[in-house]
Amino acid sequence: MTSHLDNSSSLLQPVNQHQLPVRKGSWFKKLTKKQSKMNEDTADEEEPRSLPALPPSIGSSRASVDISENVGSSPNTASASASASASTSTSTSTSSHHHHHHHHSHSHNHNHNHEKDGNHIVRSASVSESSSSSSRKGSVVYACRCCGTLITYPADISKVKCSMCSTVFIFKKSSNDSSISSSKNIEELSPSPLSYSALKYAIEECKKSLNPQATSHSIFKPLEEYLYRSFSSYDCLNYSFRNQKSETKLSYSSSGLDQVQLKKFYKLLLSLPSKRPFYALLCASNDLLLRPTKFSEPAETYWLLILLEIPTLRTSLLLKDNSYSQEIKSVSYEILKRVIGFLGYSDKKTKQYLCHWFSRLTPDEFTEKVNLINLYINFQLNRCISLELKNNPANNYNSSAHLTDADDNPGFKDDRPSSSQSGNSSYRLWNFSTINGKQKQNNEIKIKLYRYGNDWHLRTAGRFMAILFSSNIYYNTGKQKIPCSTFYNTLVDYVSIKQDFDAWQFNCGAYNKGLETNENGDASVQSVINYLHSASTTSIYGIGSPLSPTSTRMKPTFTFCQYPCLISLGAKISVLEYEAKRQMERKAEEAFISSISRKVPIDVNFKIRVRREHISNDSLRCIQQHPNDLRKSLRVEFINEPGIDAGGLKKEWFLLLSKELFNPDKGLFTYNETSCLGWFSISPIENDEMYYLVGVVLGLAIYNSTILDLQFPRAFYKKLLGNTNVGLDDFIELYPEAGKNLKKILHYHKNDDLKSLELYFEVTFRDIFGAIHTRELIPNGSKIQVTFENKIEYINKYLLFYLDEIIKTQADAFKRGFDQVIGGNALSLFTAEEIELILIGDDSKFGDKFLNVDILKVVSKYQGGLTENSKLVLWFWEYVETLNYKQQKKLLLFITGSDRLPATGIQSLNFKITLLNGSKSRFPVAHTCFNELCIYNYDLKQDFYNKLDFAVNESEGFGIK
């Protein structure tokens, strides 16, 4: 694993993918001859790249010399002073993945941002000409294909080394390269493509030379050399492990990689008594990654997919997993971080192919990839958390109590997660609940933006996870392979996500977007508010602002909000509430300053006064009269009914209004008899105001954390987000029978079969009044018959018509109302699945039950003298456990006003049980506004159960049926 620059990689020429894998008989002899030939050819150039010297024992604690030079080295980055006219920053040395000491110094090297993700320009010091680059005629800017760092170098040099990730890029071949390439024996120098059968044969050949005195290491020495040469050759590796059925032409349907054969190859290799052959494979792979060759086409990324399947990559991230030696884990980590980097920074065309290839994996294989990347992200965040704990005096941090000082140990022994659970699991390297015996709140431990904002490991992991997330959506025309919650990374909950959100908006230039003038057009009022906010906003994360023109800290190059698939639903909701609160405060400031200048009173709440019998019209009137108050705190009053809104009246207003708006008799939505799901009504009468009201109500429900009883398909929530990516599966969910017929059309392969259906590019439908209408899907569509050649176009036009065009007016008004309430950038963090979960709650089963009673016990609070060990409390939990799924939902509806759990789970439910003074003959009472059950001091368990049963099953509204 030598790190010097040489030209030996040019010896590896393209090989025919159908070439025989092994030359039997004299295989090892020819291999030795090839290696000798390579050494002779390169002797006059530089020291040859040979197999790294292995330590006496693979299991020893000391890595070899070659590894210590490249793996886990501490950074030594220094910043050169740049003149005022300089457009680039200069880095004087490379840095590995351990950058604890100089994390802050890195941030000062990013003087300019040229890309959306904030990549910075670095001039590589590994190039000898860099010191005199100012005298060159020109310079070239190149984006590192591993970490994204922009490198500037003189145009006349042939090699450059990225100072951030140490990857070497060769741009021009030297004269020596061309002379070697013209050698007559160049074909013989190229290793043959790898396969499971080739490895099996090679192992058998090694065993034939068995010597009673020989050690396992010496027996498999030829295998080491074979694997090292093969895995250090791009041309060999990229044509290896091909599926026999794979097409020679590049295809979206398959990468052509034989996953079964590849896994058998690694498994057989790891089963050998000596791990040196596998270690040689790792060293060769890392050498190849340090000196990559081709990336211009998707077909040139096969070798990266082969390396991604190495079994020890995941083990390299686990501290207490001692299945493999420290040397193997160290090099495996180096391979993992570079493979993630190269795949994450693939070009657009390659990413499209990767998305299709990953979408063809089985759910288990796909989940394994997601968990690996999440585990890698946890590995990086664990170091940030250790620094946060160590540098915060309030935590009374003791490094030896948590992990060995990683700053003084550049190896990989003490900064890995200590669990073997999956990447998206909730394991912790530290005990966050107690630090040195003192109780801590989880939210007190927050990773600051400057700790990770310029970490290229996290940036590349986020980009690669975005590819996987897109693959999940690509699957089966919009249907997800795995739930989006599988992508959540639990350690991101320990990131200061609000600061991250602000930095993301600032990077996008959206922080003050749309806020230049207030609603009254008073520029002087707005200038005061903008001045105050510009100071507080930029001071949060130390970036430059008009108030601090000398600030030197630059924008972060990475934020988690760039990759929202990593952020849990609870964290996203907190961001949504944060943005809404900030907008509300801004509106309050505007109103306050305006009221002072105009001498008019202000109302800090959004008040809705309605009559029960006219709830829709009264609600619409209040919303239209106060369009700028929708983000204020909501207060509801029912006219001629005494009561103070502590939350209960608000819940009742949502319940009654949504029940009326979504009633089929209202005519706004129609419901399919088969799916029982609703969709926008097809009506000749425009009713934009009512659809606008529906959008506002849904926005207010999210803003006020209220669960609604809605029956709509996933496409409905995609409309909320402005997502036009609706497909056949969305249509089938809404219209099952018609959707299945469309799917049958896809399976027709003969024109005669399609023509017998007599389908044309036109549709016939009924509106809500029963009138029949006919529309052409394309110009002159009534005369164009559906054939095998145009059936895809027909289906796409059909879906577009029913899911978009015919209901466009209604959907636009609906979206406009929703955006009036929830119109910020935080909404873009959510998927349609998450928005649906927030609006309608969670009704998934816990086993054969609805409630996880154990968790509910933990989050419950007791009042009126009750404790968790009180007789009545124990009786209540016994009662809950005896109920079935439907009965538990009824109980929850009685106590909270909803039969669904919050989107973030039962652990976020504020549940109370209160003891009241009064007659024991009374029935239990529920305060839905507080999620509170009030009971009396009953003497008998059965008497308590009977009264609670009656209250749950016979109550309606605020009384008995």
Short mmCIF file of C-alpha atoms in Angstrom, two decimals, residues 456-854:
data_model
loop_
_atom_site.label_atom_id
_atom_site.label_comp_id
_atom_site.label_asym_id
_atom_site.label_seq_id
_atom_site.Cartn_x
_atom_site.Cartn_y
_atom_site.Cartn_z
CA TRP A 456 -16.64 15.20 3.81
CA HIS A 457 -17.41 11.73 5.18
CA LEU A 458 -20.91 12.80 6.17
CA ARG A 459 -21.37 14.70 2.92
CA THR A 460 -20.52 11.67 0.77
CA ALA A 461 -22.63 9.38 2.96
CA GLY A 462 -25.58 11.74 2.57
CA ARG A 463 -25.20 11.77 -1.20
CA PHE A 464 -25.02 7.99 -1.38
CA MET A 465 -28.04 7.62 0.91
CA ALA A 466 -29.94 9.99 -1.39
CA ILE A 467 -29.25 7.54 -4.25
CA LEU A 468 -30.62 4.67 -2.18
CA PHE A 469 -33.65 6.74 -1.19
CA SER A 470 -34.35 7.51 -4.84
CA SER A 471 -33.98 3.80 -5.62
CA ASN A 472 -36.64 3.09 -3.03
CA ILE A 473 -39.06 5.41 -4.82
CA TYR A 474 -38.11 4.17 -8.29
CA TYR A 475 -39.17 0.67 -7.35
CA ASN A 476 -42.33 -0.63 -9.08
CA THR A 477 -43.59 2.69 -10.50
CA GLY A 478 -43.72 4.61 -7.26
CA LYS A 479 -44.35 1.88 -4.71
CA GLN A 480 -41.77 1.88 -1.93
CA LYS A 481 -39.57 -1.16 -1.39
CA ILE A 482 -39.09 -0.41 2.33
CA PRO A 483 -40.72 2.21 4.64
CA CYS A 484 -39.06 5.61 4.61
CA SER A 485 -38.56 5.26 8.38
CA THR A 486 -35.86 2.66 7.63
CA PHE A 487 -33.65 5.50 6.40
CA TYR A 488 -33.91 7.45 9.67
CA ASN A 489 -30.66 7.78 11.60
CA THR A 490 -31.34 7.96 15.32
CA LEU A 491 -28.08 9.75 16.16
CA VAL A 492 -29.22 12.69 14.01
CA ASP A 493 -31.68 13.37 16.86
CA TYR A 494 -28.61 14.51 18.82
CA VAL A 495 -27.77 17.10 16.19
CA SER A 496 -28.87 20.69 16.77
CA ILE A 497 -31.40 20.29 13.98
CA LYS A 498 -32.81 23.81 14.26
CA GLN A 499 -29.34 25.28 13.77
CA ASP A 500 -28.85 22.86 10.91
CA PHE A 501 -32.13 24.04 9.34
CA ASP A 502 -31.11 27.69 9.61
CA ALA A 503 -27.75 26.98 7.99
CA TRP A 504 -29.44 25.05 5.19
CA GLN A 505 -31.80 27.95 4.48
CA PHE A 506 -28.94 30.43 4.64
CA ASN A 507 -26.91 28.36 2.15
CA CYS A 508 -29.89 28.26 -0.19
CA GLY A 509 -30.46 32.02 0.19
CA ALA A 510 -33.98 31.31 1.46
CA TYR A 511 -33.75 32.52 5.05
CA ASN A 512 -35.36 35.90 4.41
CA LYS A 513 -37.08 34.94 1.16
CA GLY A 514 -40.44 36.57 0.79
CA LEU A 515 -40.00 38.70 3.92
CA GLU A 516 -38.70 41.89 2.38
CA THR A 517 -41.90 43.79 3.13
CA ASN A 518 -44.63 43.19 5.63
CA GLU A 519 -48.30 42.69 4.90
CA ASN A 520 -49.05 46.41 5.13
CA GLY A 521 -46.20 47.35 2.81
CA ASP A 522 -44.47 49.37 5.54
CA ALA A 523 -40.82 49.26 4.47
CA SER A 524 -39.60 51.17 7.55
CA VAL A 525 -41.19 48.64 9.90
CA GLN A 526 -39.76 45.75 7.92
CA SER A 527 -36.26 47.25 7.84
CA VAL A 528 -36.16 47.33 11.65
CA ILE A 529 -37.29 43.69 11.90
CA ASN A 530 -34.85 42.54 9.21
CA TYR A 531 -32.01 44.33 10.99
CA LEU A 532 -32.78 42.57 14.29
CA HIS A 533 -33.14 39.15 12.65
CA SER A 534 -29.97 39.44 10.57
CA ALA A 535 -27.93 39.80 13.75
CA SER A 536 -29.52 36.95 15.68
CA THR A 537 -29.62 34.57 12.73
CA THR A 538 -26.01 34.76 11.61
CA SER A 539 -24.64 34.81 15.15
CA ILE A 540 -26.13 31.35 15.73
CA TYR A 541 -23.48 29.65 13.63
CA GLY A 542 -20.91 32.40 13.18
CA ILE A 543 -21.23 33.15 9.49
CA GLY A 544 -20.63 36.52 7.97
CA SER A 545 -23.40 39.11 7.99
CA PRO A 546 -23.89 42.82 7.33
CA LEU A 547 -23.57 43.34 11.06
CA SER A 548 -20.24 41.53 11.23
CA PRO A 549 -18.43 42.15 7.92
CA THR A 550 -15.14 40.85 9.34
CA SER A 551 -16.53 37.40 10.18
CA THR A 552 -14.30 34.66 8.72
CA ARG A 553 -16.22 31.46 9.39
CA MET A 554 -17.72 30.27 6.13
CA LYS A 555 -20.91 28.50 5.24
CA PRO A 556 -21.01 24.80 6.13
CA THR A 557 -20.59 22.44 3.17
CA PHE A 558 -22.93 19.86 4.70
CA THR A 559 -26.25 20.00 6.54
CA PHE A 560 -28.58 17.13 7.35
CA CYS A 561 -31.50 19.10 5.93
CA GLN A 562 -29.92 18.59 2.51
CA TYR A 563 -30.69 14.89 2.98
CA PRO A 564 -34.00 14.80 4.91
CA CYS A 565 -34.35 11.03 4.52
CA LEU A 566 -31.85 10.75 7.41
CA ILE A 567 -33.94 12.91 9.77
CA SER A 568 -36.53 11.20 11.96
CA LEU A 569 -40.16 12.25 11.81
CA GLY A 570 -40.02 13.69 15.32
CA ALA A 571 -37.05 15.90 14.40
CA LYS A 572 -38.81 17.06 11.22
CA ILE A 573 -41.91 17.98 13.20
CA SER A 574 -39.76 19.98 15.63
CA VAL A 575 -38.30 21.87 12.64
CA LEU A 576 -41.80 22.50 11.27
CA GLU A 577 -42.95 23.84 14.66
CA TYR A 578 -39.76 25.89 14.94
CA GLU A 579 -40.29 27.54 11.58
CA ALA A 580 -43.99 28.14 12.30
CA LYS A 581 -43.16 29.65 15.69
CA ARG A 582 -40.52 31.89 14.15
CA GLN A 583 -42.96 33.07 11.49
CA MET A 584 -45.59 33.65 14.15
CA GLU A 585 -43.17 35.69 16.24
CA ARG A 586 -42.24 37.70 13.18
CA LYS A 587 -45.90 38.41 12.49
CA ALA A 588 -46.36 39.41 16.13
CA GLU A 589 -43.41 41.77 15.88
CA GLU A 590 -44.84 43.32 12.74
CA ALA A 591 -48.23 43.72 14.36
CA PHE A 592 -46.74 45.20 17.52
CA ILE A 593 -44.57 47.76 15.72
CA SER A 594 -47.43 48.58 13.37
CA SER A 595 -49.85 49.03 16.28
CA ILE A 596 -47.49 51.50 17.92
CA SER A 597 -47.23 53.61 14.79
CA ARG A 598 -50.97 53.40 14.00
CA LYS A 599 -52.22 53.37 17.60
CA VAL A 600 -54.50 50.37 17.10
CA PRO A 601 -54.89 47.32 19.40
CA ILE A 602 -53.56 43.92 18.34
CA ASP A 603 -54.73 40.38 18.99
CA VAL A 604 -52.08 37.75 19.56
CA ASN A 605 -54.48 34.87 18.80
CA PHE A 606 -56.36 33.73 15.72
CA LYS A 607 -59.97 33.56 16.93
CA ILE A 608 -62.67 31.60 15.15
CA ARG A 609 -66.30 32.21 16.20
CA VAL A 610 -68.74 29.76 14.63
CA ARG A 611 -72.30 28.46 14.90
CA ARG A 612 -72.61 24.68 14.96
CA GLU A 613 -75.32 24.64 12.31
CA HIS A 614 -73.25 26.86 9.96
CA ILE A 615 -69.75 25.69 10.85
CA SER A 616 -68.40 25.59 7.26
CA ASN A 617 -69.56 29.06 6.19
CA ASP A 618 -68.62 30.69 9.50
CA SER A 619 -65.15 29.11 9.45
CA LEU A 620 -64.57 30.24 5.86
CA ARG A 621 -65.65 33.78 6.74
CA CYS A 622 -63.20 33.99 9.69
CA ILE A 623 -60.34 32.67 7.57
CA GLN A 624 -61.05 35.09 4.72
CA GLN A 625 -61.27 38.05 7.11
CA HIS A 626 -57.94 37.21 8.80
CA PRO A 627 -55.69 35.59 6.17
CA ASN A 628 -52.52 36.86 7.89
CA ASP A 629 -53.46 35.48 11.34
CA LEU A 630 -53.49 31.79 10.42
CA ARG A 631 -50.09 31.15 12.00
CA LYS A 632 -51.12 32.66 15.32
CA SER A 633 -52.27 30.57 18.25
CA LEU A 634 -55.74 29.18 17.41
CA ARG A 635 -58.71 29.84 19.72
CA VAL A 636 -62.21 28.55 18.96
CA GLU A 637 -65.52 29.83 20.31
CA PHE A 638 -68.95 28.35 19.65
CA ILE A 639 -71.46 31.22 19.59
CA ASN A 640 -73.97 31.19 22.49
CA GLU A 641 -72.06 28.40 24.22
CA PRO A 642 -70.05 29.23 27.36
CA GLY A 643 -66.58 27.72 27.53
CA ILE A 644 -62.88 28.48 27.50
CA ASP A 645 -60.77 26.83 24.81
CA ALA A 646 -58.03 24.90 26.57
CA GLY A 647 -57.71 22.55 23.63
CA GLY A 648 -61.00 20.69 23.79
CA LEU A 649 -63.03 23.23 21.77
CA LYS A 650 -60.29 23.32 19.16
CA LYS A 651 -60.40 19.50 18.82
CA GLU A 652 -64.19 19.57 18.55
CA TRP A 653 -64.05 22.27 15.87
CA PHE A 654 -61.64 20.19 13.79
CA LEU A 655 -63.79 17.09 14.30
CA LEU A 656 -67.07 18.74 13.29
CA LEU A 657 -65.65 20.78 10.41
CA SER A 658 -63.71 17.90 8.84
CA LYS A 659 -66.75 15.65 9.21
CA GLU A 660 -68.84 18.13 7.23
CA LEU A 661 -66.24 19.04 4.59
CA PHE A 662 -65.37 15.44 3.77
CA ASN A 663 -68.95 14.21 3.79
CA PRO A 664 -69.91 12.90 0.32
CA ASP A 665 -73.16 14.87 0.52
CA LYS A 666 -71.13 18.08 0.58
CA GLY A 667 -70.02 17.34 -2.99
CA LEU A 668 -66.37 18.27 -2.52
CA PHE A 669 -65.09 14.68 -2.57
CA THR A 670 -66.35 11.42 -4.01
CA TYR A 671 -65.52 7.99 -2.59
CA ASN A 672 -64.77 4.82 -4.54
CA GLU A 673 -66.97 1.91 -3.49
CA THR A 674 -64.16 -0.66 -3.72
CA SER A 675 -61.27 1.19 -2.07
CA CYS A 676 -63.49 3.41 0.19
CA LEU A 677 -60.99 6.22 -0.52
CA GLY A 678 -61.93 9.75 -1.51
CA TRP A 679 -60.80 12.00 -4.35
CA PHE A 680 -61.64 15.47 -5.68
CA SER A 681 -65.10 15.53 -7.20
CA ILE A 682 -65.47 16.08 -10.94
CA SER A 683 -67.94 18.94 -11.07
CA PRO A 684 -68.89 21.56 -13.67
CA ILE A 685 -69.47 24.05 -10.82
CA GLU A 686 -66.42 25.88 -9.50
CA ASN A 687 -66.15 25.78 -5.72
CA ASP A 688 -62.64 27.13 -5.17
CA GLU A 689 -63.44 28.79 -1.85
CA MET A 690 -64.45 25.53 -0.17
CA TYR A 691 -61.39 23.68 -1.48
CA TYR A 692 -59.28 26.56 -0.22
CA LEU A 693 -60.95 26.08 3.19
CA VAL A 694 -60.14 22.36 3.14
CA GLY A 695 -56.47 23.18 2.49
CA VAL A 696 -56.39 25.70 5.34
CA VAL A 697 -58.02 23.22 7.73
CA LEU A 698 -55.43 20.55 6.96
CA GLY A 699 -52.64 23.08 7.40
CA LEU A 700 -54.08 24.22 10.74
CA ALA A 701 -54.40 20.58 11.84
CA ILE A 702 -50.68 20.03 11.26
CA TYR A 703 -49.79 23.36 12.84
CA ASN A 704 -51.93 22.56 15.93
CA SER A 705 -50.89 18.88 16.15
CA THR A 706 -54.43 17.59 15.66
CA ILE A 707 -55.24 14.17 14.19
CA LEU A 708 -58.08 14.03 11.64
CA ASP A 709 -60.21 11.13 10.43
CA LEU A 710 -59.35 11.13 6.71
CA GLN A 711 -59.77 8.45 4.04
CA PHE A 712 -57.58 9.44 1.10
CA PRO A 713 -54.95 7.71 -1.08
CA ARG A 714 -51.23 8.52 -0.99
CA ALA A 715 -51.67 10.63 -4.15
CA PHE A 716 -53.79 13.07 -2.12
CA TYR A 717 -50.87 13.83 0.20
CA LYS A 718 -48.54 14.11 -2.76
CA LYS A 719 -50.81 16.92 -3.96
CA LEU A 720 -50.29 18.64 -0.62
CA LEU A 721 -46.55 18.65 -1.21
CA GLY A 722 -46.88 19.69 -4.84
CA ASN A 723 -45.41 16.34 -5.86
CA THR A 724 -46.41 15.38 -9.41
CA ASN A 725 -44.69 11.98 -9.23
CA VAL A 726 -47.86 9.89 -9.28
CA GLY A 727 -47.92 6.54 -11.02
CA LEU A 728 -49.93 3.44 -11.74
CA ASP A 729 -49.73 2.18 -8.16
CA ASP A 730 -51.27 5.44 -6.92
CA PHE A 731 -54.13 4.98 -9.37
CA ILE A 732 -54.63 1.33 -8.37
CA GLU A 733 -54.86 2.34 -4.70
CA LEU A 734 -57.68 4.76 -5.53
CA TYR A 735 -59.43 2.86 -8.34
CA PRO A 736 -58.51 -0.84 -7.88
CA GLU A 737 -60.66 -2.28 -10.68
CA ALA A 738 -59.74 0.27 -13.35
CA GLY A 739 -56.10 0.11 -12.27
CA LYS A 740 -55.93 -3.66 -12.66
CA ASN A 741 -57.37 -3.34 -16.18
CA LEU A 742 -54.63 -0.87 -17.07
CA LYS A 743 -52.06 -3.27 -15.70
CA LYS A 744 -53.42 -6.02 -17.95
CA ILE A 745 -52.86 -3.79 -20.96
CA LEU A 746 -49.17 -3.67 -20.06
CA HIS A 747 -48.99 -7.45 -20.32
CA TYR A 748 -50.43 -7.60 -23.84
CA HIS A 749 -47.64 -8.39 -26.30
CA LYS A 750 -49.59 -8.71 -29.53
CA ASN A 751 -51.28 -5.98 -31.52
CA ASP A 752 -54.21 -8.23 -32.34
CA ASP A 753 -55.03 -8.67 -28.65
CA LEU A 754 -54.96 -4.92 -28.05
CA LYS A 755 -56.96 -4.09 -31.17
CA SER A 756 -59.67 -6.50 -30.09
CA LEU A 757 -60.26 -4.24 -27.06
CA GLU A 758 -61.06 -1.34 -29.41
CA LEU A 759 -59.43 1.25 -27.15
CA TYR A 760 -58.82 4.80 -28.37
CA PHE A 761 -57.07 7.82 -26.87
CA GLU A 762 -60.26 9.16 -25.30
CA VAL A 763 -62.09 8.69 -22.00
CA THR A 764 -65.72 8.82 -20.93
CA PHE A 765 -66.69 9.77 -17.37
CA ARG A 766 -69.55 11.05 -15.18
CA ASP A 767 -69.56 14.16 -13.04
CA ILE A 768 -71.19 14.31 -9.59
CA PHE A 769 -74.55 15.16 -11.16
CA GLY A 770 -74.51 12.04 -13.36
CA ALA A 771 -73.87 13.85 -16.65
CA ILE A 772 -71.66 11.93 -19.13
CA HIS A 773 -68.62 13.64 -20.69
CA THR A 774 -66.06 12.54 -23.28
CA ARG A 775 -62.51 13.92 -23.56
CA GLU A 776 -59.65 13.21 -25.93
CA LEU A 777 -56.35 12.36 -24.23
CA ILE A 778 -54.35 13.68 -27.20
CA PRO A 779 -55.32 15.77 -30.22
CA ASN A 780 -57.54 13.72 -32.53
CA GLY A 781 -57.38 10.92 -29.93
CA SER A 782 -60.83 9.56 -30.79
CA LYS A 783 -59.36 8.28 -34.07
CA ILE A 784 -56.08 6.89 -32.73
CA GLN A 785 -56.33 3.28 -31.58
CA VAL A 786 -54.20 1.85 -28.77
CA THR A 787 -51.51 -0.50 -30.08
CA PHE A 788 -48.53 -2.34 -28.69
CA GLU A 789 -46.29 0.57 -29.71
CA ASN A 790 -48.32 3.33 -27.98
CA LYS A 791 -49.84 1.48 -25.00
CA ILE A 792 -47.37 3.07 -22.54
CA GLU A 793 -48.30 6.53 -23.79
CA TYR A 794 -52.00 5.67 -23.44
CA ILE A 795 -51.61 4.56 -19.82
CA ASN A 796 -49.56 7.65 -18.92
CA LYS A 797 -52.12 9.98 -20.50
CA TYR A 798 -54.95 8.11 -18.77
CA LEU A 799 -53.31 8.47 -15.36
CA LEU A 800 -52.45 12.12 -15.97
CA PHE A 801 -56.05 12.90 -16.89
CA TYR A 802 -57.71 11.36 -13.82
CA LEU A 803 -55.05 12.22 -11.23
CA ASP A 804 -54.25 15.73 -12.42
CA GLU A 805 -55.89 17.41 -15.40
CA ILE A 806 -59.59 16.87 -14.66
CA ILE A 807 -59.26 18.01 -11.03
CA LYS A 808 -56.53 20.65 -11.50
CA THR A 809 -58.71 23.64 -10.52
CA GLN A 810 -59.87 21.97 -7.30
CA ALA A 811 -56.37 20.73 -6.41
CA ASP A 812 -54.78 24.14 -7.01
CA ALA A 813 -57.26 25.88 -4.68
CA PHE A 814 -56.72 23.15 -2.10
CA LYS A 815 -52.91 23.52 -2.31
CA ARG A 816 -53.16 27.31 -2.09
CA GLY A 817 -55.07 27.06 1.18
CA PHE A 818 -52.61 24.59 2.64
CA ASP A 819 -49.61 26.76 1.69
CA GLN A 820 -51.28 29.75 3.36
CA VAL A 821 -50.68 27.99 6.70
CA ILE A 822 -47.73 25.64 6.08
CA GLY A 823 -45.83 27.46 3.38
CA GLY A 824 -42.24 27.38 4.60
CA ASN A 825 -39.17 25.44 3.57
CA ALA A 826 -39.64 22.98 6.43
CA LEU A 827 -42.44 21.30 4.49
CA SER A 828 -39.97 20.18 1.81
CA LEU A 829 -38.29 17.93 4.40
CA PHE A 830 -41.34 15.63 4.51
CA THR A 831 -42.45 12.82 2.24
CA ALA A 832 -46.09 12.16 1.37
CA GLU A 833 -46.03 9.14 3.67
CA GLU A 834 -44.90 11.30 6.60
CA ILE A 835 -47.49 14.01 5.95
CA GLU A 836 -50.19 11.33 5.89
CA LEU A 837 -48.93 9.95 9.20
CA ILE A 838 -48.98 13.41 10.82
CA LEU A 839 -52.53 14.16 9.65
CA ILE A 840 -54.26 10.84 10.35
CA GLY A 841 -52.00 9.39 13.05
CA ASP A 842 -50.79 5.83 13.48
CA ASP A 843 -53.19 2.89 13.79
CA SER A 844 -50.72 0.08 13.23
CA LYS A 845 -50.95 -3.00 15.41
CA PHE A 846 -48.63 -3.89 18.28
CA GLY A 847 -48.82 -7.65 17.99
CA ASP A 848 -52.54 -8.41 18.16
CA LYS A 849 -53.15 -5.28 20.24
CA PHE A 850 -53.22 -1.55 19.50
CA LEU A 851 -51.39 -0.12 22.50
CA ASN A 852 -47.93 -0.92 23.81
CA VAL A 853 -48.97 -0.83 27.45
CA ASP A 854 -45.42 -0.99 28.80
#
